[in-house]
Coordinates of C-alpha atoms in Angstrom, one line a residue:
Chain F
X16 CA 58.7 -30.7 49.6
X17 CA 59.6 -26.9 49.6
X18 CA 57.7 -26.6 45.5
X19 CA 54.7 -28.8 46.7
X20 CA 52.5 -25.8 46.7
X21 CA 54.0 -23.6 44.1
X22 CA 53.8 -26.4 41.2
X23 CA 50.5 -27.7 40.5
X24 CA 50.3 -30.7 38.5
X25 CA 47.0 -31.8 36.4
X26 CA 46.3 -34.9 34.7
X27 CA 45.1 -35.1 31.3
X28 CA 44.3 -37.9 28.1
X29 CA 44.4 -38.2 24.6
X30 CA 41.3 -38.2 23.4
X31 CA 40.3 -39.3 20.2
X32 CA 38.9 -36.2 18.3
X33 CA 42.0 -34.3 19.9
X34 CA 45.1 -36.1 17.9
X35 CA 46.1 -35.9 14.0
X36 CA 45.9 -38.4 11.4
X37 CA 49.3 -39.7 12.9
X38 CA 47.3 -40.1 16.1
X39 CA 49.5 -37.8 18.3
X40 CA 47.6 -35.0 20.4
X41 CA 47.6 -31.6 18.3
X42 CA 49.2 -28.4 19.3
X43 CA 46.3 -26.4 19.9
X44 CA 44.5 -29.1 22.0
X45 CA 47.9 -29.3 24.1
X46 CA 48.0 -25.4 24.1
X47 CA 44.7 -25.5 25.5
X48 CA 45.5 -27.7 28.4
X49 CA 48.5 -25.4 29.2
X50 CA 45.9 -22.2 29.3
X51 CA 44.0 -24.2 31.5
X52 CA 46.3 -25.9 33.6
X53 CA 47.9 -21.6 34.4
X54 CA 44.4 -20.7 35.3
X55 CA 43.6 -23.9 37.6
X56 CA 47.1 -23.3 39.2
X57 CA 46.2 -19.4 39.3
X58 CA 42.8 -19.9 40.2
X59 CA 43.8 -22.3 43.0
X60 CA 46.4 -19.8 44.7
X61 CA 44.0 -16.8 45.0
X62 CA 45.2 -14.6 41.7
X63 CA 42.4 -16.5 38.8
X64 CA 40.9 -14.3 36.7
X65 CA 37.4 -15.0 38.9
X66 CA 39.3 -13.1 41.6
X67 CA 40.8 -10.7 39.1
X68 CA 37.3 -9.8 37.9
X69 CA 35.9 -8.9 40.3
X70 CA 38.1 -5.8 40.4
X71 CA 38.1 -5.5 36.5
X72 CA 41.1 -7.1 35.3
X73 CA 42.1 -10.1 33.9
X74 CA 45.2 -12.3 32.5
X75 CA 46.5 -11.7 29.4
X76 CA 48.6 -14.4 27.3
X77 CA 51.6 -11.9 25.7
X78 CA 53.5 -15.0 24.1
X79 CA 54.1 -19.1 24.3
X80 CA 56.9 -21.2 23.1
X81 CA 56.2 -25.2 23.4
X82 CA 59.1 -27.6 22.2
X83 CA 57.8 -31.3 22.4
X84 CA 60.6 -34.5 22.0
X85 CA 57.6 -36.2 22.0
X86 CA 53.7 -36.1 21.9
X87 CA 50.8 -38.0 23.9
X88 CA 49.5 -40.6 21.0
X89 CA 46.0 -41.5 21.2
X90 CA 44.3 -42.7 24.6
X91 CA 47.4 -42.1 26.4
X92 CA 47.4 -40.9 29.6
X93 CA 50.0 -37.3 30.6
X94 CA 50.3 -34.6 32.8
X95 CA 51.0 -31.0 32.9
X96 CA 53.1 -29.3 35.7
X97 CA 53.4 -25.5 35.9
X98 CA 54.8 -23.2 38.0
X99 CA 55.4 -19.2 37.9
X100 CA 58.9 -18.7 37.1
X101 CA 59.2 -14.8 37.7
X102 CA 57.3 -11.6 38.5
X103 CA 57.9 -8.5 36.6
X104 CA 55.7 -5.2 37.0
X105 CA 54.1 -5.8 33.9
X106 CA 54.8 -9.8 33.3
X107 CA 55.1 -12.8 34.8
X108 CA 56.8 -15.9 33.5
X109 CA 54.9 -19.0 33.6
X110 CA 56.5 -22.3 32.7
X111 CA 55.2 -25.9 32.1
X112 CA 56.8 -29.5 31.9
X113 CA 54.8 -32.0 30.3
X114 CA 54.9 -35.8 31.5
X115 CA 54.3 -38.8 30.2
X116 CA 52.4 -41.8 31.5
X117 CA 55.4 -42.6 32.8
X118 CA 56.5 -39.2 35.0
X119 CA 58.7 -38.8 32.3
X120 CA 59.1 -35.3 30.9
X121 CA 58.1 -35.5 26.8
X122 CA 58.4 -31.6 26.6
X123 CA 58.4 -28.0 28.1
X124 CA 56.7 -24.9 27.8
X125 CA 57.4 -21.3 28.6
X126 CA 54.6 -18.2 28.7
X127 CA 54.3 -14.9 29.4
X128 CA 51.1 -13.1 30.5
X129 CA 50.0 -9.6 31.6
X130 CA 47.6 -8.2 33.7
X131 CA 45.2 -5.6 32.3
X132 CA 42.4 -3.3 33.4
X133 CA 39.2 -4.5 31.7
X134 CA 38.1 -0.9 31.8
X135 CA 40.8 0.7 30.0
X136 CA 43.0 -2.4 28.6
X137 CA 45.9 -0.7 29.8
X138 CA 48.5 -2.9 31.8
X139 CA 48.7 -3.6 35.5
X140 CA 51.4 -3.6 38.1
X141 CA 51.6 -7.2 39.0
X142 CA 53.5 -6.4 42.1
X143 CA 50.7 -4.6 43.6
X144 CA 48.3 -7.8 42.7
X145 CA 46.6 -8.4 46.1
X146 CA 49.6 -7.2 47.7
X147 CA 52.4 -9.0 46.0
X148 CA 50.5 -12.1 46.9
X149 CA 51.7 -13.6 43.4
X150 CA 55.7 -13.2 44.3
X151 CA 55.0 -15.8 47.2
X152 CA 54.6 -18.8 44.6
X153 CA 57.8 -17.5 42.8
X154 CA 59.6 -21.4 42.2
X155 CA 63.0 -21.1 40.7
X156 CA 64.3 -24.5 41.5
X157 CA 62.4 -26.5 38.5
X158 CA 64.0 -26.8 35.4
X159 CA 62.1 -25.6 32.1
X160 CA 65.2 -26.4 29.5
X161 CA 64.0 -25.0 26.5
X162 CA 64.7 -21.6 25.0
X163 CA 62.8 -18.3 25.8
X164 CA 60.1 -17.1 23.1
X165 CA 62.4 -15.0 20.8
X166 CA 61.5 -12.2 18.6
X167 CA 60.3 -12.9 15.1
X168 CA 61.4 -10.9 12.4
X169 CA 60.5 -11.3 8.9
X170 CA 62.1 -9.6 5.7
X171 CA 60.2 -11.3 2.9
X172 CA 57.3 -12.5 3.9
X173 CA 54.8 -14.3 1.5
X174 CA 51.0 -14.5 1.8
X175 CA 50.3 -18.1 1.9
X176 CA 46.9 -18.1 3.7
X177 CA 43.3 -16.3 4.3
X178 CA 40.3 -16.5 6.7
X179 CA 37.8 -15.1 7.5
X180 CA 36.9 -14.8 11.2
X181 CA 33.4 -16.5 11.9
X182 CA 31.3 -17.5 15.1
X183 CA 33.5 -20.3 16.1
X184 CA 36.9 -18.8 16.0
X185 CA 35.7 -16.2 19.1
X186 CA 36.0 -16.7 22.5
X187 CA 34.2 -15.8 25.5
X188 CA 36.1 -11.9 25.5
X189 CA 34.7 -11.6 21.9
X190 CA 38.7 -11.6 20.8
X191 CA 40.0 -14.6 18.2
X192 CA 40.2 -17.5 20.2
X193 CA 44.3 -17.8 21.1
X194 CA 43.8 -21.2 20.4
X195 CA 42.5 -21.2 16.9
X196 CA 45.7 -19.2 15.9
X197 CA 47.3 -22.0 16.3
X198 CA 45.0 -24.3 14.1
X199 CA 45.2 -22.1 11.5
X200 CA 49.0 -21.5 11.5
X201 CA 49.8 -25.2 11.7
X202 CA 47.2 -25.7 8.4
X203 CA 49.1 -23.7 6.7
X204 CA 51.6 -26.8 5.9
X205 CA 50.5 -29.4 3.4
X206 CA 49.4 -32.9 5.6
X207 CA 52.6 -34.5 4.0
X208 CA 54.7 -32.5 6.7
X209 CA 52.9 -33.9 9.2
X210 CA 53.2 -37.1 8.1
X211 CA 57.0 -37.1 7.5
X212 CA 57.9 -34.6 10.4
X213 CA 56.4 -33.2 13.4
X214 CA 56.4 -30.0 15.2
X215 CA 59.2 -30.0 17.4
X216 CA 59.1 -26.1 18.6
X217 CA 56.0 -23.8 18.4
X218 CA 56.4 -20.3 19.1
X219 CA 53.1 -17.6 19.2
X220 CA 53.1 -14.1 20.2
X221 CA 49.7 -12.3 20.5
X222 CA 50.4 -8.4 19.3
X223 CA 46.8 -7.4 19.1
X224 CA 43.0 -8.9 19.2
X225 CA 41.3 -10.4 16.3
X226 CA 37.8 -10.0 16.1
X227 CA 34.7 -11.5 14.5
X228 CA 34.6 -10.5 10.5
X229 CA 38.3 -9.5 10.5
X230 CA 40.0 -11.2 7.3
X231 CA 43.2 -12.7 8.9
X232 CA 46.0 -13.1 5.9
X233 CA 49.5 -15.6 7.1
X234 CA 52.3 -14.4 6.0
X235 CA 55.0 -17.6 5.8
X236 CA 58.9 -17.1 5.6
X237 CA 61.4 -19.8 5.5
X238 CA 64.3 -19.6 8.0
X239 CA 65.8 -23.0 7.5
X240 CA 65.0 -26.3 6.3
X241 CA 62.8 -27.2 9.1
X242 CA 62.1 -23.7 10.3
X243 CA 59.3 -20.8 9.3
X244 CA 58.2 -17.6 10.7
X245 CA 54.4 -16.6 10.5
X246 CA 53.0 -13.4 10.6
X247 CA 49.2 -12.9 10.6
X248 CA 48.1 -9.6 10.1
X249 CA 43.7 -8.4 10.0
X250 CA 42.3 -6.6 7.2
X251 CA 45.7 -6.5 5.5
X252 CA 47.0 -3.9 7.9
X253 CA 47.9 -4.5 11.7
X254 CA 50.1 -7.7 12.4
X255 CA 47.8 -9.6 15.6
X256 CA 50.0 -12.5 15.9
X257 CA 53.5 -14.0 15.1
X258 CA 54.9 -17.0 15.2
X259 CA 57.4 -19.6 15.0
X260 CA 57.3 -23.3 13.8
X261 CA 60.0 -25.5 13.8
X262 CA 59.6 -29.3 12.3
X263 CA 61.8 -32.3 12.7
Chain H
X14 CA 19.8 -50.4 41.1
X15 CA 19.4 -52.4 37.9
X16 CA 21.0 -49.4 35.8
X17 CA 24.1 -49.1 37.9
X18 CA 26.1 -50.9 35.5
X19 CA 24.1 -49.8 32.4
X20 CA 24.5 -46.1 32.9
X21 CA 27.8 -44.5 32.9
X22 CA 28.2 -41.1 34.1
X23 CA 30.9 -38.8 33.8
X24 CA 31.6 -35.3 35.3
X25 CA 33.1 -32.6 32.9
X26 CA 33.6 -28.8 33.1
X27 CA 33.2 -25.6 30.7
X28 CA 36.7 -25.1 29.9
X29 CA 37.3 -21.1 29.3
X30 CA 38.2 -21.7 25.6
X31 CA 35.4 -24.3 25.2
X32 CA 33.1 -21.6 25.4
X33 CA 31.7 -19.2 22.7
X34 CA 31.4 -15.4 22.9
X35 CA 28.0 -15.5 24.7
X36 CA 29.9 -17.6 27.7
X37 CA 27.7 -20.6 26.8
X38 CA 29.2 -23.8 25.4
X39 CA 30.1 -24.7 22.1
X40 CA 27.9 -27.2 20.4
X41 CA 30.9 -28.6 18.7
X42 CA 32.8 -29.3 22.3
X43 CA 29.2 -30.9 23.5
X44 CA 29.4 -32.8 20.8
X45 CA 33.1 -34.2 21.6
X46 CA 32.3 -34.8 24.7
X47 CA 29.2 -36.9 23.6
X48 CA 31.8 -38.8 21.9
X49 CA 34.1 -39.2 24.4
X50 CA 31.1 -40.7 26.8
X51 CA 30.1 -43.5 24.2
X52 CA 33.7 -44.6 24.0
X53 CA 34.5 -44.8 28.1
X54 CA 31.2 -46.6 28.5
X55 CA 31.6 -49.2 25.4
X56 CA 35.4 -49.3 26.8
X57 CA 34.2 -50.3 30.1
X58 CA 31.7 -52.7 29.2
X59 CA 34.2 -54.7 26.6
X60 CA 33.0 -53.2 23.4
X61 CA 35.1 -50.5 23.1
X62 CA 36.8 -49.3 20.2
X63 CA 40.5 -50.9 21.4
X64 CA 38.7 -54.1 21.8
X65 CA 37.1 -53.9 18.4
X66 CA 40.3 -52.8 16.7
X67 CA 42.2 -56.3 17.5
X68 CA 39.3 -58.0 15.8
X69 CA 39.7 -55.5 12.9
X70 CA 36.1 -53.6 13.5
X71 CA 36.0 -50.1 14.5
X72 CA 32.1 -48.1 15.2
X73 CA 31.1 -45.2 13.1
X74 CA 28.9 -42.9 14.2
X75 CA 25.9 -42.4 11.5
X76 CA 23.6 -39.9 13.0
X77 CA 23.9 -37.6 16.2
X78 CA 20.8 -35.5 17.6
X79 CA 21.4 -33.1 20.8
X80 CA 18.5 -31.1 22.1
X81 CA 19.7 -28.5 25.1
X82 CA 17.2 -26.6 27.3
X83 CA 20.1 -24.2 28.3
X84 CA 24.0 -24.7 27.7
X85 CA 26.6 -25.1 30.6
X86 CA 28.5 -21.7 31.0
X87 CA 32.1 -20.9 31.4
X88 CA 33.6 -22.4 34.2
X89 CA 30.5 -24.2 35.3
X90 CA 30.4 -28.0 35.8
X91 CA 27.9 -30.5 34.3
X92 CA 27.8 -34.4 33.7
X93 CA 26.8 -36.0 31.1
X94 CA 25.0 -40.0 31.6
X95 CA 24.9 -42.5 28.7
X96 CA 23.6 -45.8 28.3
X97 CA 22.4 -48.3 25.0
X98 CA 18.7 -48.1 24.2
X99 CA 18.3 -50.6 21.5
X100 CA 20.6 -53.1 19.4
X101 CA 19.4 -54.0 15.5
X102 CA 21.8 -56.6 13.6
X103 CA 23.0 -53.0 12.0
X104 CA 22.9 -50.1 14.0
X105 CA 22.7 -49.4 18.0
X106 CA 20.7 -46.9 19.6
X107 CA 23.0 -44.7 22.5
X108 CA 21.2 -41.7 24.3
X109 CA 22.4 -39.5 26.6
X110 CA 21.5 -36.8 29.1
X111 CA 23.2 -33.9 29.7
X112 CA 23.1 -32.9 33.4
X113 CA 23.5 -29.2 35.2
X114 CA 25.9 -29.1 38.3
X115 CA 23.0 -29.9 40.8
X116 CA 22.1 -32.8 38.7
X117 CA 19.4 -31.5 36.8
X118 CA 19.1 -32.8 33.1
X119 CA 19.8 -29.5 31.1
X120 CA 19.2 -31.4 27.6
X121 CA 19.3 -35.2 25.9
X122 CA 21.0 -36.3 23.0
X123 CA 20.4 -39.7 20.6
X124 CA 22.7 -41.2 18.2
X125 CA 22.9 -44.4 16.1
X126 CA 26.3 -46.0 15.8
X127 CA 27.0 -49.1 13.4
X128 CA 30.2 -51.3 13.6
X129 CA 32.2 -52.0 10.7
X130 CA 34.8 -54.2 8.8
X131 CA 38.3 -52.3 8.9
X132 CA 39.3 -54.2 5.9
X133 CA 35.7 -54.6 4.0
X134 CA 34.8 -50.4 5.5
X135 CA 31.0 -53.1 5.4
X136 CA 28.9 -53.3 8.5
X137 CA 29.1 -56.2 10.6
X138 CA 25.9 -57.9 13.0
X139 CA 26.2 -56.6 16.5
X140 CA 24.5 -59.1 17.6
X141 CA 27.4 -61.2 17.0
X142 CA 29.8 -59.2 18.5
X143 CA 31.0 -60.8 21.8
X144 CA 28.4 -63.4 21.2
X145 CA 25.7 -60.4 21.7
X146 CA 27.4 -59.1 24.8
X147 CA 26.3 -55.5 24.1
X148 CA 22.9 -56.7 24.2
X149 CA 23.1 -57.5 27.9
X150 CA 23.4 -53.3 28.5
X151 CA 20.3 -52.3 26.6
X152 CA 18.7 -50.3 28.8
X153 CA 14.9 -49.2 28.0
X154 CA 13.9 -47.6 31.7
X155 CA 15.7 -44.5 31.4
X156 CA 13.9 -41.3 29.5
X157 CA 15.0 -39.5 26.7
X158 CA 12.4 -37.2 26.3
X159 CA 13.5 -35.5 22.7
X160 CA 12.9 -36.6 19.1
X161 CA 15.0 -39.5 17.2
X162 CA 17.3 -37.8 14.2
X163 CA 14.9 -37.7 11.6
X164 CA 15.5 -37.8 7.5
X165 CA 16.7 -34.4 6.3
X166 CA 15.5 -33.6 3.1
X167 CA 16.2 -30.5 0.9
X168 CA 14.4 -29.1 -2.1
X169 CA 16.4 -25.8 -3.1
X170 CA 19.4 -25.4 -1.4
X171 CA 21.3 -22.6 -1.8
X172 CA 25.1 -22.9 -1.6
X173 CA 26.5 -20.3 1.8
X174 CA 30.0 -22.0 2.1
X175 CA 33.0 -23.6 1.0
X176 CA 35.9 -25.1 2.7
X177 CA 39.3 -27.0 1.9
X178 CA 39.5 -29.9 4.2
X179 CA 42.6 -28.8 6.0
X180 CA 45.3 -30.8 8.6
X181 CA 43.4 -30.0 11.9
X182 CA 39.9 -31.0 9.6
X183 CA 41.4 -34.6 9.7
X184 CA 40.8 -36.9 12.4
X185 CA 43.1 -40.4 13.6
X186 CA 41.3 -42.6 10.6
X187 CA 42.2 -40.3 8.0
X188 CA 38.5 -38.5 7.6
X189 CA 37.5 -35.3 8.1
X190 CA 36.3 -34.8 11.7
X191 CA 33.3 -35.9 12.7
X192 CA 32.9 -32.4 15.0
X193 CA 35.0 -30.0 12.6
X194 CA 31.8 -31.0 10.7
X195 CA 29.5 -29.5 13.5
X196 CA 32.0 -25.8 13.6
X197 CA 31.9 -25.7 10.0
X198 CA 28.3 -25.9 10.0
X199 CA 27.4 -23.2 12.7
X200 CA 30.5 -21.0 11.0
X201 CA 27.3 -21.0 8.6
X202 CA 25.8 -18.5 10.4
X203 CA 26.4 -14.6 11.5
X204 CA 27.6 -13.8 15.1
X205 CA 24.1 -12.1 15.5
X206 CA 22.5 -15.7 15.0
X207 CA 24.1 -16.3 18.3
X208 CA 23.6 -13.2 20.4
X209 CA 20.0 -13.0 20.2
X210 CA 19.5 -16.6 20.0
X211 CA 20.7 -20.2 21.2
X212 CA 20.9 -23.5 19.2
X213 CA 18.1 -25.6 20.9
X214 CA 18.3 -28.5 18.6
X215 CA 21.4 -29.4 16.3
X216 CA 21.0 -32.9 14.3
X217 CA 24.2 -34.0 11.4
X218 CA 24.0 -37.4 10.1
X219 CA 27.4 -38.6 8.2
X220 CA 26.5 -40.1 5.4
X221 CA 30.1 -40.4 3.8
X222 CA 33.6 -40.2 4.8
X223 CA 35.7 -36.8 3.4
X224 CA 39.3 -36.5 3.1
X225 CA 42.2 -33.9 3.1
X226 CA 42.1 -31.7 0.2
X227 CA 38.5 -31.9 0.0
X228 CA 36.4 -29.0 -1.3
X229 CA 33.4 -29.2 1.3
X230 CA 30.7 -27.0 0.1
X231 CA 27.6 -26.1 2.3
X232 CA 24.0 -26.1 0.9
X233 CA 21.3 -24.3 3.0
X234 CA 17.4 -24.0 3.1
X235 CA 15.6 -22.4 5.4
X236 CA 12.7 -24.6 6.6
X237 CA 10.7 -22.3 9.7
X238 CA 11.3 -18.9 11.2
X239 CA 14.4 -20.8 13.4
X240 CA 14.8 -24.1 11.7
X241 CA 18.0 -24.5 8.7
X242 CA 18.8 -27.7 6.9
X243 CA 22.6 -28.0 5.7
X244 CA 23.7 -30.5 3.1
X245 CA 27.8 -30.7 2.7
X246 CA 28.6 -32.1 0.1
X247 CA 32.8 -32.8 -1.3
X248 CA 34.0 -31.4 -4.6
X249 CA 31.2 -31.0 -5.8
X250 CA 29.3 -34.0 -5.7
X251 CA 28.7 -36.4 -3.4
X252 CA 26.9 -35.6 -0.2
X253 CA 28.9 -36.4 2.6
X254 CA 27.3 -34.3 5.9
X255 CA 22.9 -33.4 6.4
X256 CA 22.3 -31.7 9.1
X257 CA 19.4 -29.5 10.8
X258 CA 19.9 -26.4 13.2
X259 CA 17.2 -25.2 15.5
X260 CA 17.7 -22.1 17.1
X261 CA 15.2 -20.1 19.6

């Protein structure tokens, strides 16, 4: 098979502590397999951010967009498949299909990272990433069905949420853990949306770091009956993340 | 060897966003994992949790004590080996060692599970489960070399947090998460805590279930230069979480 080295596929569980009170697997344990499975598959093709360290930069997640028909329930087994779907000067596209026990897809993702110098956090050129070595895994024959992450735009936004960044929302670059975002968007909603819907769509762009003390305020607007736009924003000024949920 | 079947062993590795800001591994992912070991090895020995659930029992986990020489660090693998020490009519006895990538036991952990009624929430006699099957895997040869969770006893507290129970606070059963319980309880502490020191011992023992839309507040007293005691109790009453932090 032509794609047998571009996708890599990685299997995965349920586990216990990582599903909701409806026993399906949360999104920010599933968003954390994704960030994992792109740096396995990056790590594994000689552009991982051990590689990409060594000469001072590293990956950057710029935005995600997961839309799930279904989700892993408890114990059950999945799998992740991702694949780079294009190579910009400043971007890349980075897609993912998620897979049931069965092989059968359940849901797609679609990211987009940058490359940035750990010196002066300023973007790379991708293309000159050991010598265009990324454009070789360039797969455009899999199919990622869902919709690009859009732009989210708010025009009356209401605070519905505060915290207060401590020791375990801070990851190993001293930034707000990308992951926790999610957590905090999705608690947000009361449990009874979770119990009579689900998320079917979860968008999340990352504008600018969070760090440890930073009071993060969520801003909330309604787009549609099933459909809100979040804005967090730190110390009531800069906006550091946006997002989109939509239930069904 | 005699412990072949007794001891399970199972390989893991520091995920990138498993990790805290000092690179090391979070106490509260340790923790899951812990978990996540008790249930494979009960699973594979026939008193797993499915197993238990068609008979209408499920285990709860009363007390959980990890003592860690040094934490595995980003990227880095490590094992972790678990096996039954004792079983009382009650409560069983499960240890565990934790185990660097060349095999060398980096720290121990012991808890003390009991089984009980899904319908009566009372404990049942182990020793009657399977017609005492679990006793067959007690397993007294191997070492754990740290102390058992001992009683935690406060005498003026002084409140340092609060916390709504939110929808990623609740686990599959309905209850606040046994290792939301662990981050909420470090959160306790400033980032510094963790720079210029690492937790060496971290002991909880859940002493009542909480629920979503509980108001967790967190009691502290300072016992020794490096040594905390945390009570959590819920809205206002009822303890529901002790626990003791050691760092050094």
């Amino acid at each position: 098979m032509v794609n047998e080295n571009k996708v890599g596929t990685y299997e995965f569980v349920a586990e216990p502590f990582h599903v909701d009170f409806t026993e399906k697997l949360t999104m920010g344990v599933l968003g954390n397999h994704l960030l994992n499975c792109a740096g396995f598959h990056a790590a594994d093709r000689g552009f991982g951010i051990a590689t990409l360290n060594e000469n001072h930069y590293t990956w950057v997640l710029s935005r995600l967009a997961v839309e799930m028909n279904e989700l892993p329930r408890a114990y059950e087994k999945f799998s992740i498949q991702t694949w780079v779907e294009n190579v910009y000067r400043l971007f890349t596209d980075r897609n993912f299909a998620i897979l049931n026990a069965e092989g059968k897809p359940i849901g797609y993702a679609r990211s987009v990272w940058a490359m940035i110098s750990m010196q002066t956090r300023k973007p790379a050129d991708l293309l000159a990433l050991h010598g265009g070595k990324i454009t070789d895994y360039i797969c455009t024959d899999v199919e990622c069905p869902i919709d690009k992450p859009g732009r989210i735009k708010m025009e009356q936004p209401e605070q519905v949420g505060e915290h207060l960044a401590k020791y375990s929302d801070i990851d190993l670059n001293g930034h707000v853990n990308s992951i926790k975002y999610i957590e905090h968007i999705l608690d947000l909603f009361p449990m009874e949306q979770f119990r009579d819907k689900t998320v079917r769509r979860f968008e999340v762009a990352y504008v600018a770091e969070g760090y440890y003390g930073d009071t993060l305020t969520f801003h909330r607007e309604q787009k549609g009956e099933n459909e809100y736009d979040i804005e967090v924003k730190k110390n009531n000024g800069e906006a550091v993340v946006r997002s989109k949920v939509i239930f069904k």
